[in-house]
Amino acid sequence: MENLFEQKKLIYLLVDRNLYLCFMETKEKIVTEAITFITTRGTNAFSYKDISKEIGIKTSSIHYYFPTKNDLIVAVLEHVIQKNKEDRKRNNYSNMKSALRGYIDEHVLIREQNKVSVIAALAADINTLEPQIKAILNNYIEEEIDYLAQILNKGEKENLFVYKATPRIQALMILTNLLAISRISMITKEIYFEDVARQIIIDIEKK
Amino acid sequence: MENLFEQKKLIYLLVDRNLYLCFMETKEKIVTEAITFITTRGTNAFSYKDISKEIGIKTSSIHYYFPTKNDLIVAVLEHVIQKNKEDRKRNNYSNMKSALRGYIDEHVLIREQNKVSVIAALAADINTLEPQIKAILNNYIEEEIDYLAQILNKGEKENLFVYKATPRIQALMILTNLLAISRISMITKEIYFEDVARQIIIDIEKK
DNA sequence: GTCTATATTCCGATAGAC
DNA sequence: GTCTATCGGAATATAGAC
């Protein structure tokens, strides 16, 4: 008999500015584990059995919540998009230098967990996934570019940043730096991640 | 009975500055197909059966040449590294501006085939591959950084390029731009690839 | 060197009891 | 909502005939 208590995952819940400690619903546990597998091993290298073992339920129970693997991946993607939106709404950056550093820190946090972003993870398997995923991912990436481009644009107008490209293309340059260095620094020296992260700031901030 | 002639793949062979048209050996056909699958679908989303169907032999015959999938991936990696080395030896760039554009064109060529580089492909699956692959890939990436850094360094000394970073970190910035935009532009607008490729040049070349 | 045949394991998915 | 049981298929890999 397994220890059921250990299988329960604790989460914090924020309601009306009060923080509650509570247990995750099964559905949320599944999504959480799926995110970990997708962002470490990739979409085609994890199975319902992997999740099953991790949270102590049978694979058929996972199929109850997510009939197909595609359903699960869609749920993962929408969960991450939603959470990302909420996190950013909470952050109220006083200036665009902080906002840019905050954006980079999002990637630092992922890297520290030896993961890659969900964008990088799903992009790698895009030719094996349903068109639906591609459509959602496309929207998500465009929103990421918009978000970063707005920071760059405001920062430029406030005389904090200087760069040659348009805000959107500069956003693309920075986003691609971060997405790829997350991968590369898992194979080569880890310090390369910090080198790139630092250089992004150096290249763009006015001294 | 299948048409055996159709299964034969034609290749050009360069011997003593003479170009010969000849047939590929089975072993080379397998590697060639494996490269296509790995750089389009990923390491964990293709099987011996896929290659088998493509070149018209049984999976057991593939196992004759490459007993395990790891053996095949190692062969793919070493083949690509070797070919890349030869290609670059043939190119004799008159100046470092051409050399940088030539480097970017290597990625353009891959993108035009709707593939990603072998580095990007294997990096995505690194946590599911044997340590041996990681070691070879590490060397390969370091050589790529060295190659690009040397172009940047020479170009800077020839007063053609200007950039703030060290040559090696600048090489990392450009390499990550190219690796990630290859992926992203398969999901979003294809034009993003050209936008980034153009911006790399704009940002670094002295006018 | 290529084949047939097969072993083993795993995967996504479903039916039906509780 | 979770379980047992099972299906159909696919994957990697091997043995042995030709």
Tab-separated table of C-alpha atoms (C1' of nucleotides) in Angstrom:
chain	number	residue	atom	x	y	z
A	1	MET	CA	0.000	0.000	0.000
A	2	GLU	CA	1.397	3.339	-1.008
A	3	ASN	CA	1.433	6.373	1.195
A	4	LEU	CA	-1.370	8.449	-0.250
A	5	PHE	CA	-0.298	11.554	1.634
A	6	GLU	CA	3.004	11.686	-0.185
A	7	GLN	CA	1.234	11.584	-3.514
A	8	LYS	CA	-0.688	14.767	-2.695
A	9	LYS	CA	1.075	17.830	-3.958
A	10	LEU	CA	0.858	21.027	-1.939
A	11	ILE	CA	0.114	24.286	-3.668
A	12	TYR	CA	-0.478	27.853	-2.597
A	13	LEU	CA	-3.789	29.416	-3.521
A	14	LEU	CA	-4.231	33.192	-3.585
A	15	VAL	CA	-7.805	34.273	-2.812
A	16	ASP	CA	-8.663	37.903	-2.038
A	17	ARG	CA	-5.055	38.666	-1.148
A	18	ASN	CA	-4.992	35.767	1.334
A	19	LEU	CA	-2.636	32.856	0.802
A	20	TYR	CA	-3.998	29.356	1.411
A	21	LEU	CA	-2.030	26.125	1.553
A	22	CYS	CA	-4.011	23.348	-0.059
A	23	PHE	CA	-3.851	20.111	-2.035
A	24	MET	CA	-3.845	19.854	-5.787
A	25	GLU	CA	-6.741	18.254	-7.575
A	26	THR	CA	-5.808	15.156	-9.568
A	27	LYS	CA	-6.352	16.967	-12.843
A	28	GLU	CA	-3.937	19.703	-11.830
A	29	LYS	CA	-1.379	17.159	-10.631
A	30	ILE	CA	-1.479	15.483	-14.031
A	31	VAL	CA	-0.945	18.768	-15.854
A	32	THR	CA	1.886	19.742	-13.514
A	33	GLU	CA	3.721	16.468	-14.076
A	34	ALA	CA	3.105	16.631	-17.810
A	35	ILE	CA	4.709	20.080	-17.905
A	36	THR	CA	7.811	18.718	-16.186
A	37	PHE	CA	8.120	15.802	-18.609
A	38	ILE	CA	7.455	17.889	-21.702
A	39	THR	CA	9.981	20.559	-20.732
A	40	THR	CA	12.706	18.081	-19.800
A	41	ARG	CA	12.269	15.079	-22.108
A	42	GLY	CA	10.015	16.329	-24.884
A	43	THR	CA	6.517	15.462	-26.029
A	44	ASN	CA	7.435	12.177	-27.707
A	45	ALA	CA	9.591	10.866	-24.873
A	46	PHE	CA	7.078	10.674	-22.048
A	47	SER	CA	4.034	8.478	-21.580
A	48	TYR	CA	0.889	8.269	-19.499
A	49	LYS	CA	2.743	5.585	-17.550
A	50	ASP	CA	5.442	8.102	-16.558
A	51	ILE	CA	2.847	10.443	-15.084
A	52	SER	CA	0.993	7.515	-13.577
A	53	LYS	CA	4.072	6.379	-11.644
A	54	GLU	CA	4.849	9.915	-10.517
A	55	ILE	CA	1.478	10.735	-8.933
A	56	GLY	CA	0.307	7.249	-7.980
A	57	ILE	CA	-2.731	6.675	-10.157
A	58	LYS	CA	-3.346	4.316	-13.065
A	59	THR	CA	-2.978	5.383	-16.682
A	60	SER	CA	-6.682	4.741	-17.290
A	61	SER	CA	-7.463	7.405	-14.689
A	62	ILE	CA	-5.399	9.901	-16.649
A	63	HIS	CA	-7.402	9.007	-19.745
A	64	TYR	CA	-10.520	9.886	-17.762
A	65	TYR	CA	-9.341	13.515	-17.574
A	66	PHE	CA	-7.479	13.646	-20.871
A	67	PRO	CA	-8.836	11.060	-23.357
A	68	THR	CA	-5.969	11.572	-25.792
A	69	LYS	CA	-2.409	12.765	-25.445
A	70	ASN	CA	-3.293	15.704	-27.650
A	71	ASP	CA	-5.923	16.765	-25.093
A	72	LEU	CA	-3.264	16.691	-22.392
A	73	ILE	CA	-0.801	18.751	-24.403
A	74	VAL	CA	-3.475	21.341	-25.169
A	75	ALA	CA	-4.283	21.549	-21.446
A	76	VAL	CA	-0.583	21.958	-20.629
A	77	LEU	CA	-0.194	24.732	-23.163
A	78	GLU	CA	-3.295	26.620	-22.018
A	79	HIS	CA	-2.311	26.208	-18.371
A	80	VAL	CA	1.155	27.661	-18.991
A	81	ILE	CA	-0.216	30.540	-21.068
A	82	GLN	CA	-2.735	31.394	-18.378
A	83	LYS	CA	-0.223	31.196	-15.531
A	84	ASN	CA	2.286	33.285	-17.453
A	85	LYS	CA	-0.363	35.954	-18.029
A	86	GLU	CA	-1.268	36.063	-14.334
A	87	ASP	CA	2.365	36.201	-13.212
A	88	ARG	CA	3.042	39.170	-15.441
A	89	LYS	CA	-0.071	40.981	-14.301
A	90	ARG	CA	1.186	40.721	-10.711
A	91	ASN	CA	4.578	42.160	-11.627
A	92	ASN	CA	4.398	45.916	-11.772
A	93	TYR	CA	7.757	47.042	-13.053
A	94	SER	CA	8.708	50.594	-12.108
A	95	ASN	CA	10.740	51.025	-15.301
A	96	MET	CA	11.563	49.216	-18.527
A	97	LYS	CA	15.070	48.223	-17.427
A	98	SER	CA	13.499	46.205	-14.621
A	99	ALA	CA	10.913	44.850	-17.001
A	100	LEU	CA	13.564	43.561	-19.410
A	101	ARG	CA	15.565	42.045	-16.579
A	102	GLY	CA	12.361	40.519	-15.267
A	103	TYR	CA	11.709	38.962	-18.641
A	104	ILE	CA	15.188	37.480	-18.767
A	105	ASP	CA	14.748	36.228	-15.199
A	106	GLU	CA	11.738	34.203	-16.309
A	107	HIS	CA	14.141	32.241	-18.521
A	108	VAL	CA	16.798	32.084	-15.777
A	109	LEU	CA	14.231	30.469	-13.500
A	110	ILE	CA	13.391	27.820	-16.091
A	111	ARG	CA	17.070	27.146	-16.771
A	112	GLU	CA	17.792	26.715	-13.060
A	113	GLN	CA	15.244	23.906	-12.979
A	114	ASN	CA	17.045	22.200	-15.884
A	115	LYS	CA	13.976	22.720	-18.015
A	116	VAL	CA	13.286	24.606	-21.203
A	117	SER	CA	10.302	26.823	-21.861
A	118	VAL	CA	7.127	25.180	-23.136
A	119	ILE	CA	7.591	27.145	-26.350
A	120	ALA	CA	11.009	25.583	-26.933
A	121	ALA	CA	9.763	22.149	-25.939
A	122	LEU	CA	6.729	22.041	-28.210
A	123	ALA	CA	8.499	23.823	-31.064
A	124	ALA	CA	10.972	20.934	-31.185
A	125	ASP	CA	8.191	18.412	-31.785
A	126	ILE	CA	5.918	20.584	-33.908
A	127	ASN	CA	5.981	18.285	-36.966
A	128	THR	CA	4.646	15.391	-34.903
A	129	LEU	CA	1.839	17.323	-33.167
A	130	GLU	CA	-1.746	18.115	-34.158
A	131	PRO	CA	-2.366	21.332	-36.114
A	132	GLN	CA	-4.375	22.575	-33.146
A	133	ILE	CA	-1.205	22.746	-31.046
A	134	LYS	CA	0.602	24.667	-33.750
A	135	ALA	CA	-2.205	27.230	-33.841
A	136	ILE	CA	-2.225	27.799	-30.076
A	137	LEU	CA	1.570	27.913	-29.975
A	138	ASN	CA	1.650	30.428	-32.804
A	139	ASN	CA	-0.620	32.766	-30.827
A	140	TYR	CA	1.455	32.292	-27.696
A	141	ILE	CA	4.712	33.101	-29.464
A	142	GLU	CA	3.192	36.199	-31.061
A	143	GLU	CA	2.065	37.365	-27.622
A	144	GLU	CA	5.561	36.810	-26.274
A	145	ILE	CA	7.027	38.898	-29.092
A	146	ASP	CA	4.428	41.616	-28.479
A	147	TYR	CA	5.126	41.686	-24.759
A	148	LEU	CA	8.880	41.959	-25.194
A	149	ALA	CA	8.584	44.419	-28.095
A	150	GLN	CA	6.483	46.720	-25.939
A	151	ILE	CA	9.116	46.748	-23.208
A	152	LEU	CA	11.801	47.518	-25.776
A	153	ASN	CA	9.732	50.225	-27.429
A	154	LYS	CA	8.879	51.989	-24.167
A	155	GLY	CA	12.463	51.691	-22.957
A	156	GLU	CA	13.712	53.253	-26.156
A	157	LYS	CA	11.332	56.187	-25.829
A	158	GLU	CA	12.390	56.665	-22.216
A	159	ASN	CA	15.982	56.855	-23.476
A	160	LEU	CA	16.975	53.715	-21.541
A	161	PHE	CA	17.610	51.377	-24.484
A	162	VAL	CA	19.275	51.726	-27.836
A	163	TYR	CA	19.073	49.223	-30.697
A	164	LYS	CA	19.053	49.310	-34.485
A	165	ALA	CA	16.134	46.977	-35.279
A	166	THR	CA	12.413	47.565	-34.970
A	167	PRO	CA	11.067	46.714	-31.509
A	168	ARG	CA	9.483	43.507	-32.806
A	169	ILE	CA	12.573	42.271	-34.592
A	170	GLN	CA	14.732	43.202	-31.611
A	171	ALA	CA	12.302	41.198	-29.485
A	172	LEU	CA	12.833	38.270	-31.862
A	173	MET	CA	16.600	38.596	-31.504
A	174	ILE	CA	16.415	38.465	-27.712
A	175	LEU	CA	13.771	35.737	-27.581
A	176	THR	CA	15.817	33.495	-29.894
A	177	ASN	CA	18.956	34.132	-27.821
A	178	LEU	CA	17.170	32.945	-24.697
A	179	LEU	CA	15.330	29.993	-26.227
A	180	ALA	CA	18.427	28.488	-27.824
A	181	ILE	CA	20.921	29.182	-25.049
A	182	SER	CA	18.647	27.316	-22.626
A	183	ARG	CA	19.216	24.215	-24.749
A	184	ILE	CA	22.849	24.735	-25.655
A	185	SER	CA	23.958	25.410	-22.089
A	186	MET	CA	22.623	21.980	-21.093
A	187	ILE	CA	25.187	20.394	-23.404
A	188	THR	CA	28.143	22.770	-23.192
A	189	LYS	CA	29.229	24.875	-20.243
A	190	GLU	CA	26.346	26.158	-18.123
A	191	ILE	CA	28.062	29.539	-17.871
A	192	TYR	CA	27.153	30.203	-21.507
A	193	PHE	CA	23.610	30.895	-20.375
A	194	GLU	CA	24.756	33.679	-18.078
A	195	ASP	CA	27.129	35.004	-20.751
A	196	VAL	CA	24.247	35.411	-23.185
A	197	ALA	CA	21.808	36.766	-20.602
A	198	ARG	CA	24.351	39.382	-19.542
A	199	GLN	CA	25.214	40.299	-23.116
A	200	ILE	CA	21.578	40.957	-23.992
A	201	ILE	CA	21.530	43.661	-21.317
A	202	ILE	CA	24.941	45.073	-22.247
A	203	ASP	CA	24.031	45.325	-25.913
A	204	ILE	CA	20.823	47.220	-25.359
A	205	GLU	CA	21.053	49.371	-22.227
A	206	LYS	CA	22.365	52.903	-22.554
A	207	LYS	CA	25.157	53.533	-20.102
B	1	MET	CA	8.353	-7.140	-56.692
B	2	GLU	CA	9.522	-3.595	-56.128
B	3	ASN	CA	11.492	-1.595	-58.611
B	4	LEU	CA	14.979	-1.823	-57.177
B	5	PHE	CA	16.290	0.901	-59.425
B	6	GLU	CA	13.998	3.484	-57.867
B	7	GLN	CA	15.288	2.642	-54.434
B	8	LYS	CA	18.843	3.515	-55.431
B	9	LYS	CA	19.745	7.075	-54.547
B	10	LEU	CA	22.064	8.987	-56.847
B	11	ILE	CA	24.926	10.978	-55.417
B	12	TYR	CA	27.797	12.993	-56.812
B	13	LEU	CA	31.282	11.870	-55.863
B	14	LEU	CA	34.243	14.236	-56.142
B	15	VAL	CA	37.522	12.417	-56.851
B	16	ASP	CA	40.637	14.298	-57.943
B	17	ARG	CA	38.586	17.255	-59.085
B	18	ASN	CA	36.424	15.015	-61.256
B	19	LEU	CA	32.722	14.683	-60.550
B	20	TYR	CA	31.234	11.189	-60.780
B	21	LEU	CA	27.554	10.274	-60.696
B	22	CYS	CA	27.104	7.074	-58.738
B	23	PHE	CA	24.797	5.096	-56.454
B	24	MET	CA	24.781	5.295	-52.717
B	25	GLU	CA	25.773	2.334	-50.646
B	26	THR	CA	23.004	1.007	-48.413
B	27	LYS	CA	24.813	2.205	-45.305
B	28	GLU	CA	24.982	5.736	-46.662
B	29	LYS	CA	21.331	5.636	-47.717
B	30	ILE	CA	20.368	4.731	-44.170
B	31	VAL	CA	22.381	7.586	-42.702
B	32	THR	CA	20.970	10.043	-45.228
B	33	GLU	CA	17.387	9.083	-44.430
B	34	ALA	CA	18.091	9.143	-40.706
B	35	ILE	CA	19.386	12.700	-41.008
B	36	THR	CA	16.177	13.773	-42.713
B	37	PHE	CA	13.982	12.167	-40.053
B	38	ILE	CA	16.039	13.467	-37.141
B	39	THR	CA	16.091	17.032	-38.451
B	40	THR	CA	12.382	17.122	-39.257
B	41	ARG	CA	10.645	14.929	-36.666
B	42	GLY	CA	13.236	14.487	-33.924
B	43	THR	CA	15.166	11.541	-32.541
B	44	ASN	CA	12.271	10.029	-30.610
B	45	ALA	CA	9.699	10.357	-33.385
B	46	PHE	CA	11.248	8.168	-36.077
B	47	SER	CA	11.814	4.439	-36.203
B	48	TYR	CA	13.813	1.874	-38.137
B	49	LYS	CA	10.510	1.092	-39.858
B	50	ASP	CA	10.354	4.666	-41.216
B	51	ILE	CA	13.786	4.343	-42.808
B	52	SER	CA	12.968	0.816	-43.945
B	53	LYS	CA	9.908	2.010	-45.874
B	54	GLU	CA	11.817	4.921	-47.373
B	55	ILE	CA	14.711	2.985	-48.896
B	56	GLY	CA	13.046	-0.376	-49.474
B	57	ILE	CA	14.855	-2.738	-47.126
B	58	LYS	CA	13.742	-4.523	-43.978
B	59	THR	CA	14.412	-3.177	-40.502
B	60	SER	CA	16.584	-6.171	-39.696
B	61	SER	CA	18.920	-5.113	-42.508
B	62	ILE	CA	19.313	-1.711	-40.888
B	63	HIS	CA	20.222	-3.447	-37.645
B	64	TYR	CA	22.970	-5.232	-39.584
B	65	TYR	CA	24.681	-1.868	-40.160
B	66	PHE	CA	23.595	-0.128	-36.966
B	67	PRO	CA	22.827	-2.654	-34.198
B	68	THR	CA	21.244	-0.032	-31.950
B	69	LYS	CA	19.554	3.288	-32.538
B	70	ASN	CA	22.342	4.936	-30.579
B	71	ASP	CA	24.846	3.580	-33.122
B	72	LEU	CA	22.814	5.144	-35.909
B	73	ILE	CA	22.594	8.519	-34.196
B	74	VAL	CA	26.353	8.519	-33.574
B	75	ALA	CA	26.925	7.747	-37.271
B	76	VAL	CA	24.567	10.553	-38.269
B	77	LEU	CA	26.348	13.014	-36.024
B	78	GLU	CA	29.818	12.058	-37.220
B	79	HIS	CA	28.687	12.118	-40.848
B	80	VAL	CA	27.299	15.636	-40.510
B	81	ILE	CA	30.381	16.888	-38.651
B	82	GLN	CA	32.676	15.439	-41.337
B	83	LYS	CA	30.623	16.803	-44.232
B	84	ASN	CA	30.408	20.221	-42.604
B	85	LYS	CA	34.175	20.288	-42.191
B	86	GLU	CA	34.743	19.373	-45.851
B	87	ASP	CA	32.229	21.922	-47.109
B	88	ARG	CA	33.934	24.698	-45.208
B	89	LYS	CA	37.371	23.656	-46.398
B	90	ARG	CA	36.133	24.029	-49.995
B	91	ASN	CA	34.797	27.510	-49.338
B	92	ASN	CA	37.567	30.060	-49.547
B	93	TYR	CA	36.042	33.330	-48.519
B	94	SER	CA	37.842	36.401	-49.801
B	95	ASN	CA	36.832	38.428	-46.760
B	96	MET	CA	35.127	38.061	-43.411
B	97	LYS	CA	31.899	39.730	-44.556
B	98	SER	CA	31.469	36.933	-47.095
B	99	ALA	CA	32.439	34.384	-44.479
B	100	LEU	CA	29.743	35.580	-42.069
B	101	ARG	CA	27.147	35.682	-44.817
B	102	GLY	CA	28.286	32.200	-45.859
B	103	TYR	CA	27.787	30.976	-42.318
B	104	ILE	CA	24.275	32.400	-42.190
B	105	ASP	CA	23.565	30.875	-45.605
B	106	GLU	CA	24.294	27.428	-44.193
B	107	HIS	CA	21.309	27.960	-41.903
B	108	VAL	CA	19.224	29.459	-44.709
B	109	LEU	CA	19.787	26.303	-46.730
B	110	ILE	CA	18.627	24.101	-43.881
B	111	ARG	CA	15.580	26.281	-43.272
B	112	GLU	CA	14.620	26.155	-46.956
B	113	GLN	CA	14.422	22.364	-46.677
B	114	ASN	CA	12.069	22.722	-43.705
B	115	LYS	CA	14.702	21.115	-41.513
B	116	VAL	CA	16.637	22.253	-38.484
B	117	SER	CA	20.345	21.753	-37.919
B	118	VAL	CA	21.494	18.488	-36.380
B	119	ILE	CA	22.668	20.506	-33.382
B	120	ALA	CA	19.175	21.881	-32.799
B	121	ALA	CA	17.589	18.487	-33.418
B	122	LEU	CA	19.746	16.485	-31.012
B	123	ALA	CA	19.869	19.259	-28.419
B	124	ALA	CA	16.083	18.999	-28.127
B	125	ASP	CA	16.290	15.323	-27.156
B	126	ILE	CA	19.505	15.443	-25.166
B	127	ASN	CA	17.956	14.169	-21.918
B	128	THR	CA	16.788	11.001	-23.649
B	129	LEU	CA	20.062	10.219	-25.455
B	130	GLU	CA	23.191	8.316	-24.387
B	131	PRO	CA	25.972	10.342	-22.724
B	132	GLN	CA	28.164	9.502	-25.722
B	133	ILE	CA	25.955	11.672	-27.960
B	134	LYS	CA	26.144	14.544	-25.511
B	135	ALA	CA	29.954	14.373	-25.544
B	136	ILE	CA	30.202	14.405	-29.348
B	137	LEU	CA	27.602	17.145	-29.610
B	138	ASN	CA	29.450	19.233	-27.036
B	139	ASN	CA	32.619	19.095	-29.134
B	140	TYR	CA	30.695	19.930	-32.278
B	141	ILE	CA	29.024	22.970	-30.726
B	142	GLU	CA	32.356	24.217	-29.379
B	143	GLU	CA	33.843	23.903	-32.859
B	144	GLU	CA	30.923	25.860	-34.285
B	145	ILE	CA	31.451	28.624	-31.736
B	146	ASP	CA	35.196	28.635	-32.503
B	147	TYR	CA	34.603	28.819	-36.243
B	148	LEU	CA	32.159	31.703	-35.978
B	149	ALA	CA	34.214	33.499	-33.321
B	150	GLN	CA	37.237	33.446	-35.599
B	151	ILE	CA	35.272	35.058	-38.417
B	152	LEU	CA	34.024	37.727	-36.037
B	153	ASN	CA	37.466	38.317	-34.570
B	154	LYS	CA	39.192	38.660	-37.941
B	155	GLY	CA	36.402	40.854	-39.268
B	156	GLU	CA	36.716	43.134	-36.284
B	157	LYS	CA	40.466	43.499	-36.776
B	158	GLU	CA	39.909	44.219	-40.465
B	159	ASN	CA	37.556	47.001	-39.376
B	160	LEU	CA	34.562	45.311	-41.043
B	161	PHE	CA	32.590	44.405	-37.920
B	162	VAL	CA	31.806	46.151	-34.675
B	163	TYR	CA	30.288	44.540	-31.579
B	164	LYS	CA	30.510	44.948	-27.818
B	165	ALA	CA	30.962	41.318	-26.704
B	166	THR	CA	34.000	39.070	-26.924
B	167	PRO	CA	34.216	37.193	-30.234
B	168	ARG	CA	33.133	33.948	-28.583
B	169	ILE	CA	30.141	35.439	-26.795
B	170	GLN	CA	29.149	37.320	-29.946
B	171	ALA	CA	29.364	33.994	-31.767
B	172	LEU	CA	27.024	32.538	-29.145
B	173	MET	CA	24.570	35.396	-29.681
B	174	ILE	CA	24.463	34.801	-33.435
B	175	LEU	CA	24.394	31.008	-33.203
B	176	THR	CA	21.468	31.105	-30.761
B	177	ASN	CA	19.610	33.568	-33.007
B	178	LEU	CA	19.910	31.175	-35.931
B	179	LEU	CA	19.195	27.938	-34.067
B	180	ALA	CA	16.013	29.229	-32.455
B	181	ILE	CA	14.619	31.209	-35.377
B	182	SER	CA	14.811	28.060	-37.513
B	183	ARG	CA	12.306	26.484	-35.141
B	184	ILE	CA	10.133	29.499	-34.422
B	185	SER	CA	9.682	30.423	-38.085
B	186	MET	CA	8.170	26.978	-38.708
B	187	ILE	CA	5.334	27.886	-36.352
B	188	THR	CA	4.924	31.611	-36.894
B	189	LYS	CA	5.499	33.590	-40.077
B	190	GLU	CA	8.357	32.261	-42.187
B	191	ILE	CA	9.532	35.821	-42.830
B	192	TYR	CA	10.778	35.997	-39.235
B	193	PHE	CA	13.737	33.878	-40.295
B	194	GLU	CA	14.802	36.422	-42.892
B	195	ASP	CA	14.160	39.266	-40.462
B	196	VAL	CA	16.579	37.767	-37.963
B	197	ALA	CA	19.164	36.739	-40.561
B	198	ARG	CA	19.171	40.281	-41.971
B	199	GLN	CA	19.345	41.873	-38.525
B	200	ILE	CA	22.417	39.848	-37.568
B	201	ILE	CA	24.253	41.450	-40.485
B	202	ILE	CA	22.866	44.939	-39.837
B	203	ASP	CA	23.836	44.832	-36.170
B	204	ILE	CA	27.424	43.825	-36.769
B	205	GLU	CA	28.640	45.191	-40.107
B	206	LYS	CA	30.223	48.635	-40.183
B	207	LYS	CA	28.594	50.817	-42.802
C	1	DG	C1'	24.023	-8.607	-46.947
C	2	DT	C1'	19.179	-9.292	-46.940
C	3	DC	C1'	15.463	-11.836	-45.698
C	4	DT	C1'	11.548	-14.175	-42.533
C	5	DA	C1'	10.105	-14.817	-38.194
C	6	DT	C1'	9.780	-13.762	-33.640
C	7	DA	C1'	10.753	-12.064	-28.802
C	8	DT	C1'	9.989	-8.405	-25.679
C	9	DT	C1'	8.514	-4.328	-24.210
C	10	DC	C1'	5.938	-0.371	-24.326
C	11	DC	C1'	2.392	2.792	-25.906
C	12	DG	C1'	-2.216	5.027	-26.376
C	13	DA	C1'	-6.687	3.875	-25.720
C	14	DT	C1'	-11.191	1.500	-24.209
C	15	DA	C1'	-14.657	-1.514	-21.654
C	16	DG	C1'	-16.654	-2.361	-17.689
C	17	DA	C1'	-16.635	-3.361	-12.457
C	18	DC	C1'	-16.704	-0.912	-8.150
D	1	DG	C1'	-13.363	8.997	-10.146
D	2	DT	C1'	-10.394	5.082	-9.882
D	3	DC	C1'	-9.598	0.563	-10.679
D	4	DT	C1'	-8.532	-4.182	-13.405
D	5	DA	C1'	-8.094	-6.122	-17.641
D	6	DT	C1'	-7.236	-6.063	-22.229
D	7	DC	C1'	-6.847	-4.683	-27.211
D	8	DG	C1'	-4.242	-3.369	-31.288
D	9	DG	C1'	-0.303	-1.624	-32.738
D	10	DA	C1'	4.408	-0.140	-32.886
D	11	DA	C1'	9.136	-0.024	-31.253
D	12	DT	C1'	13.887	-2.019	-30.617
D	13	DA	C1'	16.244	-5.909	-31.187
D	14	DT	C1'	17.809	-10.885	-32.232
D	15	DA	C1'	18.113	-15.698	-34.362
D	16	DG	C1'	18.754	-18.098	-38.124
D	17	DA	C1'	17.768	-19.328	-43.214
D	18	DC	C1'	19.316	-18.080	-47.778
